[in-house]
PDB file of C-alpha atoms in Angstrom:
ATOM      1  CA  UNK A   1     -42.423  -4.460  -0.391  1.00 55.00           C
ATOM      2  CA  UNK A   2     -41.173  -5.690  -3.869  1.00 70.00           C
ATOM      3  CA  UNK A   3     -38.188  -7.668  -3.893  1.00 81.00           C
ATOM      4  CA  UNK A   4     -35.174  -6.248  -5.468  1.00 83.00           C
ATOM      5  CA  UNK A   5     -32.862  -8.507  -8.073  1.00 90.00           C
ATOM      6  CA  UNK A   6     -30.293  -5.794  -8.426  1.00 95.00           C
ATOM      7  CA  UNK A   7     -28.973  -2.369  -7.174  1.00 97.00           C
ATOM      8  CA  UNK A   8     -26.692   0.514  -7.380  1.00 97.00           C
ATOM      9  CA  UNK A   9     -26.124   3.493  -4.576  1.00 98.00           C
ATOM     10  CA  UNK A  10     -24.043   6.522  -6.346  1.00 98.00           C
ATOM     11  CA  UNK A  11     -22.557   9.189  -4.242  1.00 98.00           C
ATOM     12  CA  UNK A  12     -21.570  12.726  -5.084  1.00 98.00           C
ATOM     13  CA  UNK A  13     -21.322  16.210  -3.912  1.00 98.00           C
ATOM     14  CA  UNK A  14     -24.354  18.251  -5.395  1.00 97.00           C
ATOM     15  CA  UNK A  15     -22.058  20.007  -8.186  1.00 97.00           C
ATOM     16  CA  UNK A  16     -24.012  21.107 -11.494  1.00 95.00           C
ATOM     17  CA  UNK A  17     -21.617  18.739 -13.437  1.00 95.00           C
ATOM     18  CA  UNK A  18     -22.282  15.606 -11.794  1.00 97.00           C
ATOM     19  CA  UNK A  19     -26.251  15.651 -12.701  1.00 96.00           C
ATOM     20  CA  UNK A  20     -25.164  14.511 -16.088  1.00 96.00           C
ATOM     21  CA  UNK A  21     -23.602  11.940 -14.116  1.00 96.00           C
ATOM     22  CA  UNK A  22     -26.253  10.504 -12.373  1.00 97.00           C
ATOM     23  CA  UNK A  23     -28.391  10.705 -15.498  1.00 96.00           C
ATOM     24  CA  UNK A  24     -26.197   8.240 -17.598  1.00 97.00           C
ATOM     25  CA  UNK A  25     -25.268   6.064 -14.395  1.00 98.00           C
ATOM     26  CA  UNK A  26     -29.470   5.379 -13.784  1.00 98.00           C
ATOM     27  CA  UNK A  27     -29.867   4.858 -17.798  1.00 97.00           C
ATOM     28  CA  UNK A  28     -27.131   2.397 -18.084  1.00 97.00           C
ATOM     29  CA  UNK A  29     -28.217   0.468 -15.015  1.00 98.00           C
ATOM     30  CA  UNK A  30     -32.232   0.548 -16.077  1.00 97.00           C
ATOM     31  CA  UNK A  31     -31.104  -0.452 -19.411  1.00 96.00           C
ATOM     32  CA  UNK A  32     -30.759  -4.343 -18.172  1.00 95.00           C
ATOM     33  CA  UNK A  33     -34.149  -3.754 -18.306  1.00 95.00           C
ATOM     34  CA  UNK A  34     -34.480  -3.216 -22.042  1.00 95.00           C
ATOM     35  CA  UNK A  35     -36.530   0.055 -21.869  1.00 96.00           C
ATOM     36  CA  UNK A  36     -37.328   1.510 -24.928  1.00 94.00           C
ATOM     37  CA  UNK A  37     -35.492   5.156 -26.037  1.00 95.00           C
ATOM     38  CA  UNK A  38     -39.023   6.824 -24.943  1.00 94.00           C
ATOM     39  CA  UNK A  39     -39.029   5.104 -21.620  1.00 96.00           C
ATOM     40  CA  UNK A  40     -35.225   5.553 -21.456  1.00 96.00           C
ATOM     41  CA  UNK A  41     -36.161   9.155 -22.054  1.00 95.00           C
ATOM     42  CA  UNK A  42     -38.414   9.354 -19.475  1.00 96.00           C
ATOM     43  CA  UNK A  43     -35.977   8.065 -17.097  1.00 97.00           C
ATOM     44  CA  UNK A  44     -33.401  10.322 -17.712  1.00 96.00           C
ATOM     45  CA  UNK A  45     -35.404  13.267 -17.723  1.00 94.00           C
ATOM     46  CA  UNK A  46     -36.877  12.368 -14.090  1.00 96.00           C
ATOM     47  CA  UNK A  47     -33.682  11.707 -12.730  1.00 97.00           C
ATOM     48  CA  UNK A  48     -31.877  14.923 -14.044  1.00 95.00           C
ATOM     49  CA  UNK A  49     -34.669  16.922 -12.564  1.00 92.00           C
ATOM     50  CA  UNK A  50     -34.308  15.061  -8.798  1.00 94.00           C
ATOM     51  CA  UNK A  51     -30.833  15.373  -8.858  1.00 96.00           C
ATOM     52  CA  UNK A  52     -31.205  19.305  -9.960  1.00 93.00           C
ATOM     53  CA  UNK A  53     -33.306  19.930  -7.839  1.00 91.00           C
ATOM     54  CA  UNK A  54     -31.132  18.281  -4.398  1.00 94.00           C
ATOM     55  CA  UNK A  55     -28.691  20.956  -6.441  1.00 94.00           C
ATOM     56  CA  UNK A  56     -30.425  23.742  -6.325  1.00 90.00           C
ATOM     57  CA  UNK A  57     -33.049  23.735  -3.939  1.00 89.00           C
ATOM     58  CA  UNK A  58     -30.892  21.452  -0.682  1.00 93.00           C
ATOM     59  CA  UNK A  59     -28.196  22.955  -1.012  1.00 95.00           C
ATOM     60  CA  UNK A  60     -28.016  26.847  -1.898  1.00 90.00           C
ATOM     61  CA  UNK A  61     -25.008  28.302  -0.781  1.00 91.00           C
ATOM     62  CA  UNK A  62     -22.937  25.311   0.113  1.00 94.00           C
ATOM     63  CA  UNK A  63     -21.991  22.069  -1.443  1.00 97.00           C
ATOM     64  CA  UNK A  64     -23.623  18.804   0.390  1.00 97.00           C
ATOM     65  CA  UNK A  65     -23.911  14.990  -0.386  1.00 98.00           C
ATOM     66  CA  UNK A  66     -26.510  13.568  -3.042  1.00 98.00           C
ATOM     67  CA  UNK A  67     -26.856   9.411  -2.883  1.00 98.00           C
ATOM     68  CA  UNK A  68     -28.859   8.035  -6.113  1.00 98.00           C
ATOM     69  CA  UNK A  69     -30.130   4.748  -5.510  1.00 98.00           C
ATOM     70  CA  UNK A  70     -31.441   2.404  -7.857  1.00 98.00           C
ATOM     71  CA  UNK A  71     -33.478  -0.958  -7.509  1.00 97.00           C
ATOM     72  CA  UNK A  72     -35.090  -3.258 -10.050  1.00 96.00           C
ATOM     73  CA  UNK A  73     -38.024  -4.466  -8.831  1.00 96.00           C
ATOM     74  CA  UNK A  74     -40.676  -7.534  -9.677  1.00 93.00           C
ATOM     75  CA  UNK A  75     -42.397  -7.403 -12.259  1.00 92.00           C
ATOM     76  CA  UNK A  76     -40.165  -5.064 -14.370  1.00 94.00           C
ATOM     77  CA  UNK A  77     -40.012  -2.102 -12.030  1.00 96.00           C
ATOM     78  CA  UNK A  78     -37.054   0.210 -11.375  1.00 97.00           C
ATOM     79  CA  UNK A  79     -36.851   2.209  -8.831  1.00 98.00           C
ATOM     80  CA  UNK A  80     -34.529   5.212  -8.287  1.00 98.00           C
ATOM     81  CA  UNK A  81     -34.474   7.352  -4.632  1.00 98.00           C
ATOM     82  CA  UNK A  82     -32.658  10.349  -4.595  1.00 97.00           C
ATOM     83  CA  UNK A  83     -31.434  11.580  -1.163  1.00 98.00           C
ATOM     84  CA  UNK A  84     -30.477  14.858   0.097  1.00 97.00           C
ATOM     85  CA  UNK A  85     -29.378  16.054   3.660  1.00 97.00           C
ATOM     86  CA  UNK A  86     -29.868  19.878   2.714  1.00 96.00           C
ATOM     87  CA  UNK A  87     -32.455  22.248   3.897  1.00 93.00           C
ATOM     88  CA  UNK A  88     -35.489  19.830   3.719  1.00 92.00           C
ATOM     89  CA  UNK A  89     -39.414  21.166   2.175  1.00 86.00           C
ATOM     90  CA  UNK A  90     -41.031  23.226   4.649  1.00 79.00           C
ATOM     91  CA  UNK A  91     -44.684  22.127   2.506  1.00 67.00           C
ATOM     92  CA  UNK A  92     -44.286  19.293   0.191  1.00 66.00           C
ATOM     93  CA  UNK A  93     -47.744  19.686  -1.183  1.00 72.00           C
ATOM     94  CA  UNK A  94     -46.930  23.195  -1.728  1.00 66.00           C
ATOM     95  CA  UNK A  95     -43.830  22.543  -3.441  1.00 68.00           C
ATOM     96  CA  UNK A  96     -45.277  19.520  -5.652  1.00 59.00           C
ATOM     97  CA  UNK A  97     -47.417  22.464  -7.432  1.00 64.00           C
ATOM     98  CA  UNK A  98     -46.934  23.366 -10.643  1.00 55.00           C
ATOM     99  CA  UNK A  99     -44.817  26.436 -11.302  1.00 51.00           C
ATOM    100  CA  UNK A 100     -44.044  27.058  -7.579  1.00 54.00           C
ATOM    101  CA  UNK A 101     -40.560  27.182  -6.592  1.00 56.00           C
ATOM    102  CA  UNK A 102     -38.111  28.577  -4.106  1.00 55.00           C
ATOM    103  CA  UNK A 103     -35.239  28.970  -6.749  1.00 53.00           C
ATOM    104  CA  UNK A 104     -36.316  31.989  -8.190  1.00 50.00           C
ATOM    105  CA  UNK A 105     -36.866  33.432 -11.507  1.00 53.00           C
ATOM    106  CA  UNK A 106     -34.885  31.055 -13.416  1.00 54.00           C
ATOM    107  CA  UNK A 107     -36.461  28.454 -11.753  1.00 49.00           C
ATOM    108  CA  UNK A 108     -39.371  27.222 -13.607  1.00 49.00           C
ATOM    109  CA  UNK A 109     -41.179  25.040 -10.548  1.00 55.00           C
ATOM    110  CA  UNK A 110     -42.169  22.206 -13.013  1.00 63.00           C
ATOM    111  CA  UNK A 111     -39.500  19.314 -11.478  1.00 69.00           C
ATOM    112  CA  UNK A 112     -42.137  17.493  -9.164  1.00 77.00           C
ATOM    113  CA  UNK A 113     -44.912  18.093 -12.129  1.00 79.00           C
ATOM    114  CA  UNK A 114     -42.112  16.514 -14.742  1.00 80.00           C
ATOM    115  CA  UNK A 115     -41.307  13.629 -12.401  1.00 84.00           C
ATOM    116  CA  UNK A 116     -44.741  12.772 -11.742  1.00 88.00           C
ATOM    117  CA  UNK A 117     -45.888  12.984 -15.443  1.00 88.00           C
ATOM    118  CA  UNK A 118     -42.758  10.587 -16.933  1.00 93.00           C
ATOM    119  CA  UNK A 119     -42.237   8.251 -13.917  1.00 96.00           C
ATOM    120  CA  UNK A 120     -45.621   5.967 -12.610  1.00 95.00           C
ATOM    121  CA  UNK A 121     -45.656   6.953  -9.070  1.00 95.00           C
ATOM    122  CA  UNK A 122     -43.301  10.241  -7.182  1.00 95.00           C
ATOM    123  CA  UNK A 123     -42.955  10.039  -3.553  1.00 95.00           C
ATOM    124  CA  UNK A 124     -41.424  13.002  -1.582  1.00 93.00           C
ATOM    125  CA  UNK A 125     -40.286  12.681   2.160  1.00 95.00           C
ATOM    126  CA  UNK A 126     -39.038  15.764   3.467  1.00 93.00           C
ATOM    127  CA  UNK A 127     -37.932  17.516   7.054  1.00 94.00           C
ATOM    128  CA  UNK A 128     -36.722  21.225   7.349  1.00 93.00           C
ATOM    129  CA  UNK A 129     -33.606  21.161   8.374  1.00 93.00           C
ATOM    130  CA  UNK A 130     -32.847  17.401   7.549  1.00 96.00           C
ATOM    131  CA  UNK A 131     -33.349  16.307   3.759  1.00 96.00           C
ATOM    132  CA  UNK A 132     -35.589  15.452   1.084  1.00 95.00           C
ATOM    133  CA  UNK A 133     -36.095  11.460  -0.274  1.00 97.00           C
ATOM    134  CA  UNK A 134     -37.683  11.700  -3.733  1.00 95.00           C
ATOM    135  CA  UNK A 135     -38.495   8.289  -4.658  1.00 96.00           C
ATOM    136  CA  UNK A 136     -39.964   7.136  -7.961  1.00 96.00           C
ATOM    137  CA  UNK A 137     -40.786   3.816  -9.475  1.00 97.00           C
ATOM    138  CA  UNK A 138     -41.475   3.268 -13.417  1.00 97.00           C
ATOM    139  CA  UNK A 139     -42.816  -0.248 -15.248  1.00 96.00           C
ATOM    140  CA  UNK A 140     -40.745  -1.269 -17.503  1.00 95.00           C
ATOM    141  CA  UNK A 141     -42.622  -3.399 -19.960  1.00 85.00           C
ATOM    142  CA  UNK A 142     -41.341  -6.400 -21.164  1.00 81.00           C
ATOM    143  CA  UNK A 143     -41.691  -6.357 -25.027  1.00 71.00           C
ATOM    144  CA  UNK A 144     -42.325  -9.147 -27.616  1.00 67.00           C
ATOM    145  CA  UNK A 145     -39.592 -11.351 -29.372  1.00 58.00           C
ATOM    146  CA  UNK A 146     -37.334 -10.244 -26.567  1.00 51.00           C
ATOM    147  CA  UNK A 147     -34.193 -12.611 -26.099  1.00 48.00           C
TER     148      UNK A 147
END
């Protein structure tokens, strides 16, 4: 396991309006970092579509707890794990397919294939009845002339 240098943990109920939330929270932490606005980008756009889907998918017809954690890592890594204690993945392979999705037909079932394709590595944990960890790590690279 990598040592960590730093952290946050962010708690909130899954509400719609507090995705934005945890979107601008992760950026302003992994900005220590000096990302640039495309990894920055990337960041954002992995963690808005964990944190929808704990939303959307955990919790359905009730409101539940979300915790966002976030850890920089050796070697330039940040790593964010989004928690749920909702309805859990009955088949995570299943559900890491593109275009499958239980949240139906406004639901595109791309947030696994997004994740995967702007962080480096997308871990899901899941257990019916118990929660979903979605855990992904991204290298941020140091750049030249960098004070």
């Amino acid at each position: 396991m990598k040592k960590s240098s730093n952290y946050i943990k962010l708690e909130f109920l899954s509400r719609s309006t507090n995705e934005g939330f945890a979107r601008s929270a992760v950026a302003a932490f992994a900005s220590q970092l000096d990302p640039t606005l495309d990894e920055l980008g990337d960041i954002k756009t992995a963690v808005s579509e964990a944190v929808t889907n704990a939303i959307v998918h955990a919790y359905p017809d009730t409101l539940g707890k979300i915790v966002v954690r976030v850890r920089l890592l050796d070697g330039g890594v940040l790593e964010i794990a989004v928690y749920d204690w909702g309805r859990g993945i009955a088949d995570v392979e299943k559900a890491r397919e593109p275009l499958f999705t239980t949240g139906g037909e406004e639901r595109s079932g791309m947030g696994f294939t997004i994740m995967e394709s702007f962080m480096d590595t997308l871990k899901v944990r899941s257990r019916p009845g118990k929660g979903t960890v979605v855990t992904m790590r991204k290298r941020i690279a140091q750049r030249t002339g960098r004070a």
